[in-house]
Structures are given as C-alpha cells and as structure tokens.
Short mmCIF file of C-alpha atoms in Angstrom, two decimals:
data_model
loop_
_atom_site.label_atom_id
_atom_site.label_comp_id
_atom_site.label_asym_id
_atom_site.label_seq_id
_atom_site.Cartn_x
_atom_site.Cartn_y
_atom_site.Cartn_z
CA MET A 1 -28.76 -17.64 20.10
CA THR A 2 -31.91 -17.68 22.45
CA ALA A 3 -35.04 -17.31 21.53
CA SER A 4 -34.53 -14.02 23.84
CA ARG A 5 -32.18 -12.20 21.74
CA SER A 6 -33.41 -12.45 19.33
CA ALA A 7 -36.39 -11.47 20.33
CA ALA A 8 -34.36 -8.50 22.75
CA PRO A 9 -35.66 -4.84 21.14
CA PRO A 10 -33.26 -2.95 18.60
CA ILE A 11 -30.32 -1.25 20.31
CA GLY A 12 -31.13 2.90 20.00
CA ARG A 13 -28.29 4.99 19.39
CA ALA A 14 -27.18 6.65 22.45
CA GLY A 15 -27.46 2.38 23.83
CA ARG A 16 -25.18 2.05 21.18
CA TRP A 17 -22.42 4.91 21.47
CA LEU A 18 -22.33 3.23 24.97
CA ARG A 19 -21.51 0.38 24.61
CA GLY A 20 -18.88 0.46 22.23
CA LEU A 21 -16.95 2.92 24.26
CA ALA A 22 -17.68 0.56 26.99
CA GLY A 23 -16.34 -1.73 24.73
CA LEU A 24 -13.44 0.49 23.82
CA ALA A 25 -12.65 0.80 27.76
CA GLY A 26 -12.51 -2.41 27.84
CA VAL A 27 -9.96 -3.52 25.29
CA VAL A 28 -7.74 -0.70 26.93
CA ALA A 29 -8.59 -2.53 30.64
CA ILE A 30 -7.78 -5.66 29.41
CA SER A 31 -4.19 -4.43 27.70
CA GLN A 32 -3.46 -2.24 30.92
CA LEU A 33 -4.21 -5.47 32.42
CA LEU A 34 -1.49 -7.55 30.43
CA GLY A 35 0.85 -5.01 30.23
CA VAL A 36 1.39 -4.45 34.32
CA ALA A 37 0.69 -8.46 35.12
CA GLY A 38 4.08 -8.91 32.57
CA VAL A 39 2.14 -11.51 31.07
CA VAL A 40 3.19 -9.47 27.91
CA PRO A 41 6.82 -7.22 28.10
CA ARG A 42 5.23 -3.87 27.77
CA GLN A 43 9.43 -3.01 25.68
CA PHE A 44 7.73 -6.09 23.51
CA LEU A 45 3.91 -4.87 22.99
CA PRO A 46 3.64 -1.27 24.51
CA THR A 47 -0.58 -1.06 26.22
CA ALA A 48 -3.00 0.63 23.82
CA ALA A 49 -3.03 2.77 26.95
CA ASP A 50 0.87 3.81 26.38
CA VAL A 51 -0.42 3.96 22.48
CA LEU A 52 -3.00 6.51 22.78
CA THR A 53 -1.63 8.88 25.09
CA ARG A 54 1.78 9.11 22.48
CA ALA A 55 -0.43 9.05 19.88
CA VAL A 56 -2.39 11.98 20.85
CA ARG A 57 1.33 13.37 22.30
CA LEU A 58 1.90 13.63 18.78
CA ALA A 59 -0.88 15.91 17.98
CA GLY A 60 0.92 18.81 19.19
CA ASP A 61 4.58 18.10 17.58
CA PRO A 62 4.84 20.21 14.97
CA GLU A 63 7.18 18.88 12.86
CA PHE A 64 4.74 15.38 12.82
CA LEU A 65 1.89 16.95 12.01
CA ALA A 66 3.86 18.36 8.92
CA ASN A 67 4.36 14.63 7.90
CA VAL A 68 0.83 13.74 8.09
CA ALA A 69 -0.39 17.19 6.28
CA ALA A 70 2.18 15.89 3.28
CA THR A 71 0.12 12.57 3.35
CA VAL A 72 -2.95 14.29 2.63
CA ARG A 73 -1.89 16.58 0.67
CA ALA A 74 -0.59 13.67 -1.97
CA TRP A 75 -3.64 12.06 -0.83
CA ALA A 76 -6.06 14.23 -2.58
CA ILE A 77 -4.00 15.49 -5.18
CA GLY A 78 -4.09 11.69 -6.41
CA VAL A 79 -7.64 11.24 -6.23
CA ALA A 80 -8.77 14.58 -7.14
CA LEU A 81 -6.78 13.41 -10.70
CA ALA A 82 -8.93 9.95 -10.47
CA VAL A 83 -11.69 12.03 -10.42
CA ALA A 84 -10.72 13.90 -13.11
CA VAL A 85 -10.04 11.14 -15.48
CA GLY A 86 -12.26 8.51 -14.02
CA VAL A 87 -15.73 10.38 -14.37
CA PRO A 88 -15.38 11.80 -18.13
CA LEU A 89 -13.85 8.54 -19.25
CA GLY A 90 -16.52 6.72 -17.23
CA LEU A 91 -19.50 8.86 -18.47
CA LEU A 92 -17.52 7.99 -22.04
CA LEU A 93 -17.70 4.44 -21.98
CA GLY A 94 -21.43 3.85 -20.49
CA SER A 95 -22.85 6.41 -23.03
CA ILE A 96 -21.51 4.69 -25.83
CA PRO A 97 -21.78 1.02 -25.35
CA ALA A 98 -19.82 0.24 -28.35
CA VAL A 99 -16.96 2.38 -26.60
CA GLY A 100 -17.05 0.23 -23.22
CA LEU A 101 -17.46 -2.87 -25.07
CA ALA A 102 -13.82 -2.40 -26.89
CA VAL A 103 -12.54 -0.89 -24.36
CA ARG A 104 -13.27 -3.08 -21.88
CA PRO A 105 -11.30 -6.31 -21.86
CA VAL A 106 -8.10 -3.32 -21.67
CA LEU A 107 -8.95 -2.34 -18.52
CA GLU A 108 -10.55 -5.75 -16.73
CA PHE A 109 -6.51 -6.55 -17.71
CA LEU A 110 -5.46 -3.28 -16.16
CA ARG A 111 -8.02 -3.50 -12.96
CA PRO A 112 -6.04 -6.49 -11.14
CA ILE A 113 -3.03 -5.72 -10.99
CA PRO A 114 -1.86 -5.06 -7.18
CA SER A 115 -1.20 -0.95 -7.42
CA VAL A 116 1.09 -1.74 -5.11
CA ALA A 117 3.74 -3.73 -7.52
CA LEU A 118 3.60 -0.36 -9.16
CA ILE A 119 5.94 1.21 -6.63
CA PRO A 120 9.31 0.51 -8.02
CA LEU A 121 8.62 0.81 -11.30
CA VAL A 122 7.35 4.37 -11.07
CA SER A 123 10.04 5.21 -8.55
CA LEU A 124 12.55 4.22 -11.22
CA ILE A 125 10.97 6.67 -13.84
CA LEU A 126 9.76 9.28 -12.23
CA GLY A 127 12.37 9.33 -8.86
CA ALA A 128 11.22 9.68 -5.17
CA GLY A 129 9.01 12.20 -4.10
CA LEU A 130 5.64 13.92 -4.81
CA ALA A 131 4.85 13.10 -9.01
CA THR A 132 5.59 9.67 -7.97
CA GLU A 133 3.07 9.11 -4.61
CA VAL A 134 0.81 11.02 -6.75
CA THR A 135 0.67 9.31 -10.00
CA LEU A 136 0.64 5.44 -7.67
CA VAL A 137 -2.21 7.01 -5.72
CA ALA A 138 -4.21 8.38 -8.90
CA PHE A 139 -3.74 4.62 -10.51
CA ALA A 140 -4.92 3.12 -7.79
CA SER A 141 -7.94 5.28 -7.12
CA VAL A 142 -9.29 5.85 -10.44
CA TRP A 143 -10.97 2.27 -10.56
CA PRO A 144 -13.67 2.39 -8.60
CA VAL A 145 -14.72 5.50 -9.98
CA LEU A 146 -14.57 5.22 -13.61
CA PHE A 147 -16.48 1.48 -12.84
CA ASN A 148 -18.69 3.23 -10.69
CA THR A 149 -19.63 6.14 -12.35
CA VAL A 150 -20.16 3.81 -15.74
CA TYR A 151 -22.07 1.20 -13.65
CA GLY A 152 -23.89 4.04 -12.23
CA LEU A 153 -25.55 4.72 -16.45
CA GLN A 154 -26.93 1.39 -16.75
CA GLY A 155 -29.33 2.05 -14.41
CA VAL A 156 -30.45 5.68 -15.90
CA ASP A 157 -34.07 5.22 -16.51
CA PRO A 158 -34.04 5.27 -19.81
CA VAL A 159 -37.68 6.93 -20.42
CA PRO A 160 -36.77 10.71 -19.11
CA ARG A 161 -33.48 10.77 -21.32
CA GLU A 162 -35.82 10.26 -24.35
CA THR A 163 -38.52 12.99 -23.54
CA LEU A 164 -35.67 15.05 -23.77
CA ARG A 165 -34.63 13.51 -26.94
CA VAL A 166 -37.76 13.81 -28.30
CA PHE A 167 -37.80 17.81 -27.10
CA GLY A 168 -35.09 18.11 -29.32
CA PHE A 169 -32.89 18.00 -26.69
CA GLY A 170 -28.44 16.88 -27.71
CA PRO A 171 -26.69 14.21 -26.50
CA LEU A 172 -24.58 16.75 -23.40
CA ALA A 173 -27.86 18.14 -22.73
CA VAL A 174 -29.22 15.12 -22.43
CA LEU A 175 -25.44 13.77 -20.23
CA GLY A 176 -25.38 16.28 -18.08
CA ARG A 177 -29.37 17.52 -17.41
CA VAL A 178 -30.37 12.93 -16.85
CA SER A 179 -27.22 10.44 -17.20
CA LEU A 180 -24.94 12.93 -14.63
CA PRO A 181 -27.21 13.64 -11.98
CA ALA A 182 -28.90 9.52 -11.62
CA ALA A 183 -25.53 8.44 -11.52
CA ALA A 184 -24.11 11.50 -8.97
CA PRO A 185 -24.54 9.30 -5.96
CA PHE A 186 -22.80 5.77 -7.19
CA ILE A 187 -19.81 8.52 -8.61
CA ALA A 188 -19.94 9.65 -5.06
CA THR A 189 -19.41 6.04 -3.65
CA GLY A 190 -16.49 5.08 -6.50
CA ILE A 191 -15.11 8.88 -4.65
CA ARG A 192 -15.06 7.24 -1.37
CA LEU A 193 -13.69 3.30 -2.06
CA ALA A 194 -11.00 5.75 -3.73
CA ALA A 195 -10.32 7.92 -1.48
CA ALA A 196 -9.90 4.19 1.32
CA ILE A 197 -7.65 3.04 -1.75
CA GLY A 198 -5.70 5.89 -1.70
CA LEU A 199 -4.65 6.58 1.48
CA ILE A 200 -3.17 2.71 1.18
CA LEU A 201 -0.72 3.84 -1.02
CA ALA A 202 -0.02 7.68 -0.32
CA VAL A 203 1.60 5.81 2.70
CA GLY A 204 2.35 2.65 1.62
CA THR A 205 4.98 4.24 -0.67
CA GLU A 206 5.97 6.66 1.95
CA ILE A 207 7.01 3.35 4.30
CA LEU A 208 9.16 1.85 1.01
CA ALA A 209 10.64 4.95 0.48
CA GLY A 210 11.69 5.51 4.20
CA PHE A 211 13.05 9.39 3.57
CA GLY A 212 11.27 12.53 2.75
CA ASP A 213 8.24 13.58 4.35
CA GLY A 214 5.13 12.04 5.28
CA LEU A 215 3.00 10.82 7.81
CA GLY A 216 4.47 6.07 6.65
CA VAL A 217 8.09 7.78 6.70
CA VAL A 218 7.49 8.61 10.24
CA ILE A 219 6.06 5.07 10.83
CA ALA A 220 9.29 3.33 9.01
CA GLN A 221 11.90 5.48 10.67
CA ALA A 222 10.24 3.90 13.76
CA GLN A 223 10.29 0.42 12.84
CA GLN A 224 14.10 0.92 12.39
CA ALA A 225 14.94 2.67 15.95
CA PRO A 226 15.33 0.57 18.81
CA ASP A 227 12.53 1.78 20.60
CA GLY A 228 10.17 2.54 18.53
CA THR A 229 6.73 -0.06 19.04
CA THR A 230 4.77 2.76 20.96
CA ASP A 231 5.77 5.21 17.59
CA VAL A 232 4.91 3.23 15.02
CA LEU A 233 1.64 2.60 16.69
CA ALA A 234 1.01 5.44 17.23
CA GLY A 235 1.56 6.18 13.78
CA MET A 236 -0.55 3.85 13.19
CA VAL A 237 -3.67 5.32 15.14
CA TRP A 238 -2.90 8.22 13.40
CA ALA A 239 -3.29 6.93 9.52
CA GLY A 240 -6.38 4.35 11.23
CA GLY A 241 -8.25 8.23 12.41
CA LEU A 242 -7.23 10.04 9.03
CA GLY A 243 -9.71 7.04 7.12
CA LEU A 244 -12.08 6.83 9.73
CA VAL A 245 -12.20 11.14 9.00
CA VAL A 246 -12.64 11.22 5.12
CA ASN A 247 -14.54 8.20 5.39
CA ALA A 248 -17.37 9.86 8.01
CA LEU A 249 -16.94 13.43 5.73
CA LEU A 250 -17.24 11.36 2.58
CA ALA A 251 -19.82 9.59 4.06
CA GLY A 252 -21.86 12.19 5.76
CA GLY A 253 -21.67 14.54 2.24
CA GLU A 254 -23.36 11.57 -0.02
CA ARG A 255 -26.02 11.59 2.91
CA ARG A 256 -26.65 14.57 3.24
CA LEU A 257 -26.99 14.97 -1.69
CA PHE A 258 -28.15 11.63 -2.36
CA HIS A 259 -30.31 11.23 0.63
CA TRP A 260 -33.82 11.70 -2.37
CA HIS A 261 -31.76 8.40 -3.61
CA VAL A 262 -33.01 4.76 -3.55
CA ASP A 263 -29.64 3.30 -2.67
CA GLN A 264 -29.18 5.62 -0.10
CA ALA A 265 -30.86 3.79 3.16
CA GLY A 266 -28.27 0.38 2.51
CA ASN A 267 -25.83 1.62 0.79
CA GLY A 268 -24.74 4.11 3.50
CA ARG A 269 -21.59 2.13 5.65
CA MET B 1 -18.61 -16.49 -32.67
CA ILE B 2 -15.56 -15.24 -34.52
CA ALA B 3 -17.22 -11.70 -35.18
CA ALA B 4 -17.84 -11.35 -31.04
CA LEU B 5 -14.71 -12.73 -30.87
CA VAL B 6 -13.05 -9.60 -32.91
CA ARG B 7 -14.78 -7.07 -31.39
CA ARG B 8 -14.21 -7.62 -27.89
CA TRP B 9 -9.92 -7.95 -28.88
CA ALA B 10 -9.18 -6.27 -31.59
CA VAL B 11 -8.87 -3.19 -29.11
CA PRO B 12 -6.08 -5.31 -26.68
CA VAL B 13 -4.25 -6.34 -29.68
CA ILE B 14 -4.65 -2.39 -31.32
CA VAL B 15 -3.54 -1.52 -28.01
CA VAL B 16 -0.18 -3.96 -27.91
CA ALA B 17 0.71 -3.09 -31.56
CA ALA B 18 0.44 0.69 -30.74
CA TRP B 19 2.30 0.43 -27.71
CA GLU B 20 4.95 -2.19 -29.60
CA LEU B 21 5.34 0.96 -32.08
CA ALA B 22 5.93 3.67 -30.37
CA THR B 23 8.44 2.05 -27.51
CA ARG B 24 10.73 1.23 -30.67
CA ARG B 25 10.79 4.12 -32.13
CA ALA B 26 11.25 5.70 -28.47
CA ALA B 27 13.69 3.36 -27.38
CA ASP B 28 13.60 4.87 -23.42
CA VAL B 29 15.11 2.44 -21.44
CA PHE B 30 12.06 3.22 -19.21
CA PHE B 31 9.86 1.58 -21.92
CA PRO B 32 10.76 -1.78 -23.34
CA PRO B 33 8.58 -2.62 -25.90
CA PRO B 34 5.58 -5.41 -25.00
CA SER B 35 8.03 -8.40 -26.70
CA ARG B 36 11.08 -7.53 -24.89
CA ILE B 37 8.73 -7.87 -22.04
CA VAL B 38 7.28 -11.44 -22.83
CA ALA B 39 10.13 -12.41 -24.03
CA ARG B 40 11.76 -11.94 -20.55
CA MET B 41 8.95 -13.34 -18.46
CA HIS B 42 10.35 -16.33 -20.68
CA ASP B 43 13.38 -16.57 -19.96
CA LEU B 44 12.77 -15.87 -15.95
CA TRP B 45 9.94 -17.80 -15.51
CA PHE B 46 8.91 -20.16 -18.58
CA SER B 47 12.12 -21.86 -20.32
CA GLY B 48 12.83 -24.21 -17.43
CA PRO B 49 12.24 -27.98 -18.32
CA VAL B 50 8.67 -30.08 -19.04
CA ALA B 51 9.59 -32.38 -16.27
CA HIS B 52 8.89 -29.20 -13.12
CA LEU B 53 6.13 -27.74 -15.79
CA TRP B 54 8.20 -25.67 -18.07
CA LEU B 55 8.87 -23.80 -14.52
CA THR B 56 12.04 -21.87 -14.38
CA SER B 57 14.01 -22.06 -10.77
CA ASP B 58 13.61 -19.22 -10.91
CA ALA B 59 9.64 -19.02 -10.72
CA ILE B 60 9.71 -22.21 -8.28
CA GLY B 61 12.12 -20.31 -6.04
CA ASN B 62 9.52 -16.73 -5.83
CA VAL B 63 6.53 -17.49 -7.69
CA LEU B 64 5.06 -20.06 -5.45
CA PRO B 65 6.24 -18.93 -2.62
CA SER B 66 4.71 -15.77 -2.82
CA LEU B 67 1.25 -17.57 -4.13
CA GLY B 68 1.97 -19.79 -0.54
CA ARG B 69 2.09 -17.55 1.64
CA MET B 70 -0.73 -15.44 0.05
CA ALA B 71 -2.53 -18.12 0.15
CA ALA B 72 -2.47 -19.04 3.74
CA GLY B 73 -2.61 -15.92 4.33
CA LEU B 74 -6.06 -15.30 2.82
CA ALA B 75 -7.45 -18.82 4.49
CA GLY B 76 -6.36 -17.87 7.76
CA ALA B 77 -8.36 -14.52 6.95
CA LEU B 78 -11.05 -16.65 5.95
CA VAL B 79 -11.88 -18.84 8.81
CA ALA B 80 -11.19 -16.29 11.49
CA GLY B 81 -13.29 -14.24 9.44
CA VAL B 82 -16.64 -16.35 9.11
CA VAL B 83 -16.36 -17.43 12.32
CA LEU B 84 -16.46 -14.43 14.39
CA GLY B 85 -18.21 -12.34 11.70
CA LEU B 86 -20.98 -15.40 12.32
CA ALA B 87 -21.09 -14.63 15.61
CA LEU B 88 -20.70 -10.87 15.32
CA GLY B 89 -24.10 -11.00 12.93
CA ARG B 90 -25.96 -13.06 15.22
CA SER B 91 -25.88 -10.74 18.37
CA GLY B 92 -26.53 -7.39 18.25
CA ARG B 93 -25.23 -6.86 21.27
CA LEU B 94 -21.75 -7.83 20.84
CA ARG B 95 -21.15 -6.14 17.38
CA ALA B 96 -22.65 -3.09 19.41
CA TYR B 97 -19.75 -3.53 22.04
CA LEU B 98 -17.05 -3.98 18.65
CA ASP B 99 -18.05 -1.56 16.37
CA PRO B 100 -15.97 0.65 17.19
CA LEU B 101 -13.12 -0.76 17.26
CA LEU B 102 -14.10 -2.69 14.01
CA GLN B 103 -14.80 0.34 12.00
CA PHE B 104 -11.25 1.64 13.18
CA GLY B 105 -9.66 -1.57 12.21
CA ARG B 106 -11.00 -1.68 8.55
CA ALA B 107 -9.75 1.94 8.62
CA VAL B 108 -6.47 1.31 8.98
CA PRO B 109 -4.42 0.88 5.91
CA PRO B 110 -3.15 -2.65 5.63
CA PRO B 111 0.56 -1.20 4.57
CA THR B 112 1.16 0.28 8.19
CA LEU B 113 0.24 -3.15 9.40
CA VAL B 114 3.62 -4.50 7.63
CA PRO B 115 5.80 -2.35 10.18
CA VAL B 116 4.05 -3.42 13.48
CA PHE B 117 4.11 -6.47 12.74
CA VAL B 118 8.01 -6.24 11.66
CA VAL B 119 8.80 -5.58 15.05
CA LEU B 120 6.60 -7.70 17.03
CA MET B 121 7.84 -10.20 14.68
CA HIS B 122 10.67 -9.76 12.57
CA LEU B 123 11.03 -9.95 8.61
CA GLY B 124 10.02 -13.61 7.22
CA PRO B 125 7.53 -15.96 6.40
CA PRO B 126 5.73 -16.21 9.58
CA MET B 127 5.31 -11.98 9.76
CA GLN B 128 4.24 -12.33 5.19
CA ILE B 129 1.62 -14.15 5.87
CA VAL B 130 0.23 -13.07 9.44
CA SER B 131 0.42 -9.24 7.37
CA ILE B 132 -2.16 -10.97 4.70
CA ALA B 133 -4.45 -12.29 6.82
CA VAL B 134 -4.93 -9.67 9.25
CA SER B 135 -5.61 -6.91 6.30
CA ALA B 136 -7.55 -9.44 3.98
CA LEU B 137 -9.61 -10.35 7.59
CA TRP B 138 -11.92 -7.16 7.14
CA PRO B 139 -14.03 -7.38 4.10
CA ILE B 140 -14.67 -11.00 4.84
CA LEU B 141 -15.44 -9.99 8.81
CA LEU B 142 -18.03 -7.61 7.84
CA ASN B 143 -19.88 -8.76 5.40
CA THR B 144 -19.86 -12.67 6.95
CA ALA B 145 -21.30 -10.20 9.87
CA ASP B 146 -23.65 -8.07 7.09
CA GLY B 147 -24.75 -11.36 5.68
CA ALA B 148 -25.45 -12.69 9.55
CA SER B 149 -27.64 -10.50 10.53
CA SER B 150 -29.86 -9.64 7.94
CA VAL B 151 -31.07 -13.47 7.58
CA ASP B 152 -35.34 -14.24 6.63
CA PRO B 153 -37.18 -14.21 10.64
CA ILE B 154 -39.22 -16.04 9.21
CA GLN B 155 -36.36 -18.63 7.65
CA ILE B 156 -35.26 -19.15 11.87
CA ALA B 157 -38.74 -18.80 13.24
CA THR B 158 -39.57 -21.80 11.30
CA ALA B 159 -36.22 -23.62 11.92
CA ARG B 160 -37.14 -23.51 15.22
CA VAL B 161 -40.84 -25.08 15.34
CA PHE B 162 -39.30 -27.46 13.31
CA ARG B 163 -36.76 -27.86 16.79
CA LEU B 164 -33.81 -28.18 14.26
CA SER B 165 -30.36 -27.25 16.21
CA ALA B 166 -28.35 -24.65 17.13
CA THR B 167 -25.20 -26.26 15.17
CA ASP B 168 -28.51 -27.11 11.60
CA ARG B 169 -29.58 -23.75 11.91
CA LEU B 170 -26.27 -21.71 11.58
CA VAL B 171 -25.49 -24.61 8.92
CA ARG B 172 -28.52 -24.72 6.84
CA ILE B 173 -29.77 -21.08 7.16
CA ILE B 174 -27.33 -18.59 8.63
CA VAL B 175 -24.35 -19.64 6.50
CA PRO B 176 -26.59 -20.54 2.94
CA SER B 177 -28.38 -17.49 3.54
CA ALA B 178 -24.93 -15.34 4.07
CA LEU B 179 -22.73 -17.15 1.10
CA PRO B 180 -23.05 -14.52 -0.68
CA LYS B 181 -21.99 -12.01 1.17
CA ILE B 182 -19.51 -13.95 2.38
CA PHE B 183 -18.18 -13.64 -1.45
CA ALA B 184 -17.71 -10.87 -1.76
CA GLY B 185 -16.54 -9.64 0.74
CA LEU B 186 -13.83 -12.46 -0.26
CA ARG B 187 -13.23 -11.30 -3.02
CA LEU B 188 -12.04 -7.40 -1.58
CA SER B 189 -9.75 -9.45 0.61
CA LEU B 190 -8.48 -11.90 -2.56
CA SER B 191 -7.70 -8.08 -4.52
CA LEU B 192 -5.58 -6.92 -0.58
CA ALA B 193 -4.52 -10.45 -0.06
CA LEU B 194 -2.14 -9.33 -3.39
CA ILE B 195 -1.66 -6.18 -2.61
CA LEU B 196 0.36 -7.50 1.00
CA MET B 197 1.78 -10.29 -0.90
CA VAL B 198 3.73 -7.71 -3.21
CA PHE B 199 4.20 -5.45 -0.09
CA SER B 200 5.35 -6.74 2.32
CA GLU B 201 8.54 -8.21 -0.05
CA LEU B 202 8.92 -5.30 -1.18
CA LEU B 203 10.35 -4.45 2.71
CA PRO B 204 14.02 -4.54 2.62
CA GLY B 205 15.62 -8.56 4.11
CA THR B 206 12.88 -10.21 2.66
CA ALA B 207 14.67 -13.24 0.72
CA ASP B 208 12.23 -14.58 -2.04
CA GLY B 209 9.06 -13.85 -3.10
CA ILE B 210 7.81 -12.34 -6.26
CA GLY B 211 8.36 -8.73 -4.41
CA PHE B 212 11.88 -9.76 -3.74
CA GLU B 213 12.46 -9.96 -7.22
CA LEU B 214 11.26 -6.61 -7.82
CA THR B 215 12.92 -4.87 -6.01
CA ASP B 216 16.06 -6.30 -6.45
CA ALA B 217 15.33 -6.13 -10.44
CA GLN B 218 14.66 -1.84 -9.54
CA SER B 219 18.30 -1.52 -7.16
CA ARG B 220 19.96 -2.79 -10.48
CA SER B 221 17.49 -0.34 -12.97
CA ASP B 222 16.62 -3.98 -14.67
CA LEU B 223 13.28 -2.61 -15.88
CA PRO B 224 12.64 -4.96 -17.59
CA THR B 225 12.52 -7.04 -14.82
CA VAL B 226 9.97 -4.82 -13.28
CA TRP B 227 8.03 -4.57 -15.88
CA SER B 228 7.93 -8.40 -16.41
CA ALA B 229 7.36 -9.13 -12.78
CA VAL B 230 3.96 -6.28 -13.01
CA VAL B 231 2.37 -7.76 -15.53
CA LEU B 232 2.59 -11.39 -14.11
CA LEU B 233 1.41 -9.92 -11.42
CA GLY B 234 -1.74 -8.62 -13.49
CA VAL B 235 -2.17 -11.91 -14.54
CA LEU B 236 -1.91 -13.44 -11.78
CA GLY B 237 -5.01 -11.12 -10.36
CA TYR B 238 -6.69 -10.89 -13.11
CA LEU B 239 -6.14 -16.08 -13.17
CA LEU B 240 -7.21 -15.77 -9.67
CA ASN B 241 -10.29 -12.61 -9.13
CA THR B 242 -11.75 -15.67 -12.28
CA LEU B 243 -11.05 -18.37 -10.10
CA LEU B 244 -13.39 -17.02 -7.60
CA LEU B 245 -15.56 -15.59 -9.14
CA ALA B 246 -16.43 -19.02 -11.05
CA LEU B 247 -16.04 -21.06 -8.11
CA ASP B 248 -18.59 -18.20 -6.46
CA ARG B 249 -21.85 -19.03 -9.18
CA ARG B 250 -21.08 -23.06 -8.70
CA VAL B 251 -21.53 -22.97 -4.80
CA LEU B 252 -24.54 -20.00 -5.31
CA ARG B 253 -25.93 -22.08 -7.84
CA THR B 254 -26.72 -25.59 -5.56
CA TYR B 255 -27.12 -23.19 -2.05
CA ARG B 256 -29.98 -21.61 -3.75
CA ALA B 257 -30.88 -25.04 -5.14
CA ALA B 258 -30.65 -26.10 -1.37
CA LEU B 259 -32.74 -23.55 -0.16
CA GLY B 260 -35.51 -23.64 -2.59
CA GLY B 261 -35.29 -20.81 -4.53
CA ALA B 262 -34.72 -18.63 -1.78
CA ASP B 263 -32.55 -16.93 -2.89
CA ARG B 264 -31.04 -14.38 -0.77
#
C-alpha cells in the first residue's frame, strides 16, 4: 500500500501468466517441502505433486473417464432442462407484468430452499439414478436462468419495442425481434451461473448416493478406502477442472456472441 | 393497501389450496397434503413448552446445532475472506501470483470438499464447520478483492495529501467503498453455507442437525418429515436472506452518508 506500489504500471498479459504459473509452482514446492521434511505426514495429507500426478494418471483410466462422462451427461441434461423451462417462463413473467407480480411470491419461496435438501426427497420419489440426478440439477439451475431472463427483459429499450408495435408487429414478433436479443446476454450469464450450480448438485447427489456411476461416486468410494486421501483429492482436482473448463467455454462464448453488449466489459468474470 | 396485499398473496394461496386438493385426491404417500406437512412441522419443532419459546427438544437438539454450525462457518469465511480479499485487492502483484489458485478454488464444487475434510478430520462438528467455511469463503474473498481494487484513486490520493495513516485509509476509505461488494459476496456465501450445512449433515455418521433428521426420515420412508425438513429449510433460507438484505440496506446507508454522497 505504499506510494510506489500503487503507482506501478499494470501487469501485462504475459506477466500475469508467468506470475500465475510461479504462484502454482510455489504452492507445489511448499507442499513438497512440508511432505519431504515430515512436517505433515504424507499418509495424512499427500503432497500437491502426488495429487496432481494421480489426477493426470486418472486421465488414462477408461473406467474413471466413463464415470466423468456419466457426471457430465447428467449435468448437461439437467442444465439443458433448466434452460428449456427457465427461458420461456422468464419471458412470460418478464413481458407480462401482472403475471410476474402474481407468481413472484411463489418463486421467492421456492428459490431459497437449499437444493441439496431435496436430494433425500427426490431420491425417495424417483429412486437412485439418472432421473434423480437430472431432476436435482435442473431444479437448482433453473433459478439463475429464470431470474436473469426476467432481469434482462426489464432493461429492454422501450423505443424500438414501441416502434415495432406502431408498425403493426404482434407481441410475439416484438418479443422475438427486440426483447429476446436484448435480454440474450443476461440469459447467457444466467446459463453460466446455472452450469456452476448444476455441477454442485450433480457431484453432490453422486457423493450421497455412493454407488452407481459418476465422479462423485468415485470420490465417495475413495473416501471409504483405507488409503484413499490421494484419490479423494485427485477427484476434487478433476471436479474443479470440469468447473473451470465449462466456465471458460461459456464465458468465451458470451464474449464472442455478445461483444457488442455494454455490460460485457465488466461482466466477463 | 388491501388491494396490494390481495394481489401479492392471491396466487400463493391459490397454489397451496390447489396443492392441498390435488394431494388429498391423489392420496399418494410420496406427496402428503400441505396441511399434514404443517401439522408435522408443528409436532416436531414448535409444540414445546412456553419456557422454551414453544421449541421442542427436537428443535433444540437438531435445528439449533445446524444453525450454530452454519453461523460459525459463515463467520469464519467472512473474517478470512475480508482480510485476504483486502490484501489481494490492494496488491495487483499478489493477485497475479494467486489468480490461478483462486480461480480453481472457486470452481471446485463445494460438496467435493466434504469428503476431503472427512478424510482429513473425521466426522463431527469441526469437519462440518470447516467445510461450510471453506465453501462460503470464495464469493466473499473474490468480491472483497474486486471492491478493494476499484477504490477511487482520487480518494486515496486525497487521503495521502492529508497524511492519513495506512490504518485510517483502510478503515475510512477502502473498507467503506468495498462494502457493497462485500455484502453482495456475503449473500452468495450465505446460500452456499446453507447448502453445505445440509450437505455435511446428510453424510452417514452424523449425530444431529436438520440434515440428519432428513436422512433419518428418508431411511424410515417417513415422507411427511422429509417434506417438513425441506419446508423448514426453505423458510430458514428465506428469513436469513431477508435479514441480510435489511442489514445490507442499513449499513450501506450509514456508510454512504459517511462518504458524503460518494456512493460507490
């Protein structure tokens, strides 16, 4: 917080990459030192290098990859369902104020239910398996899609809307030509948030189920194994990696599609 | 006034009434009517002696420990997140070194942290509190860093001209201007803390908590109790969020006044 530091020039892109890599290398080195010096017993907490090596080795294990694929499939179907329900519902609530006002209290009660609390209930009703996982992912991830759609519609410029109306376009045409394109960047952000929440539910449901297929199942079973700490942590690395990759893909898609949007500069996180 | 009240509550009342009628007609064990859920909630938690504010021993033995663990975890996340976030926000260099780790930490779905802490710390309240704290840390941390890095440079320069000490600058300028972002992060963290509170109690081997009641009822196929716990958690989530919003408005109003209209 000294004068010289705040006056320093901003760090460039290459510098940021180098420093990020240096930070990662530093953490791996410190954890290795702690492990080798015996400060932290390795059976208790494996070193970062051990965990990363195991995570990389898992990429060559077809059985593990099949489990990851099962998680990704349930996640994708659930988020797709959430989009299929959330966007039309959001358009309905956002473009007809009376409906929005009337339904809002119901939604405001449903939304704060912590979605993992539904895992036991949905498991009882639908049994363990893909249907349960997809339902839970969809329930949890519908909210950001729905609310971002409504929010996006609120900011639509009324002038083009009224202009189109004056020229005799019906409400559906106005929705398709003005409101939906204007709300699209917000909807896209909602989908990115939904993907993050969907992964929480997909992995969480699998961990609690403890059997079947999925990354969460692998983690839960490693947790039971006598020497499974490395595997549990390697599974966590994979889960975090999945989250990062999908987030980066969606954020990149948003930047490419909506580079014209004013919010994009501050919204690309 | 009355018209507004009717408009606000008409649809929820109709929805609940329709749900009641439909579930009574269907008589499906999986979907008990709402009246039965409410009756079960009353029996389970709110039919205790007046001296205990009508809370039953079950409420005191399960609901309160859950809330206590969540509060402890959230408080830990708040303290750690604000302190680390301020440091990160004020030093672009530190941010550059730690960025990949922070991005990764945020991307890890929190339920996968629970098995990690189960292996490292065994089951029990400490493991649950740490799981809640680590999961709730990220939104507060990243939002605080974001808020602290976007302080108006003119304000900082002015403070230097008047020779405010580093502590004064932190307390009078940096924290107040980061406060709206900190609160936004806190609200995200609250919903994560609630999720992790339940999740850490759903694992086999826990002894008490709302999540424990949920799995216990699930193993007995006691659906009215499962539904009751879900409704209770929804109400708790709603109340906590409302509380935080009210606090948010109050604190921010005070700080805005203190900043003299610089409402950022």
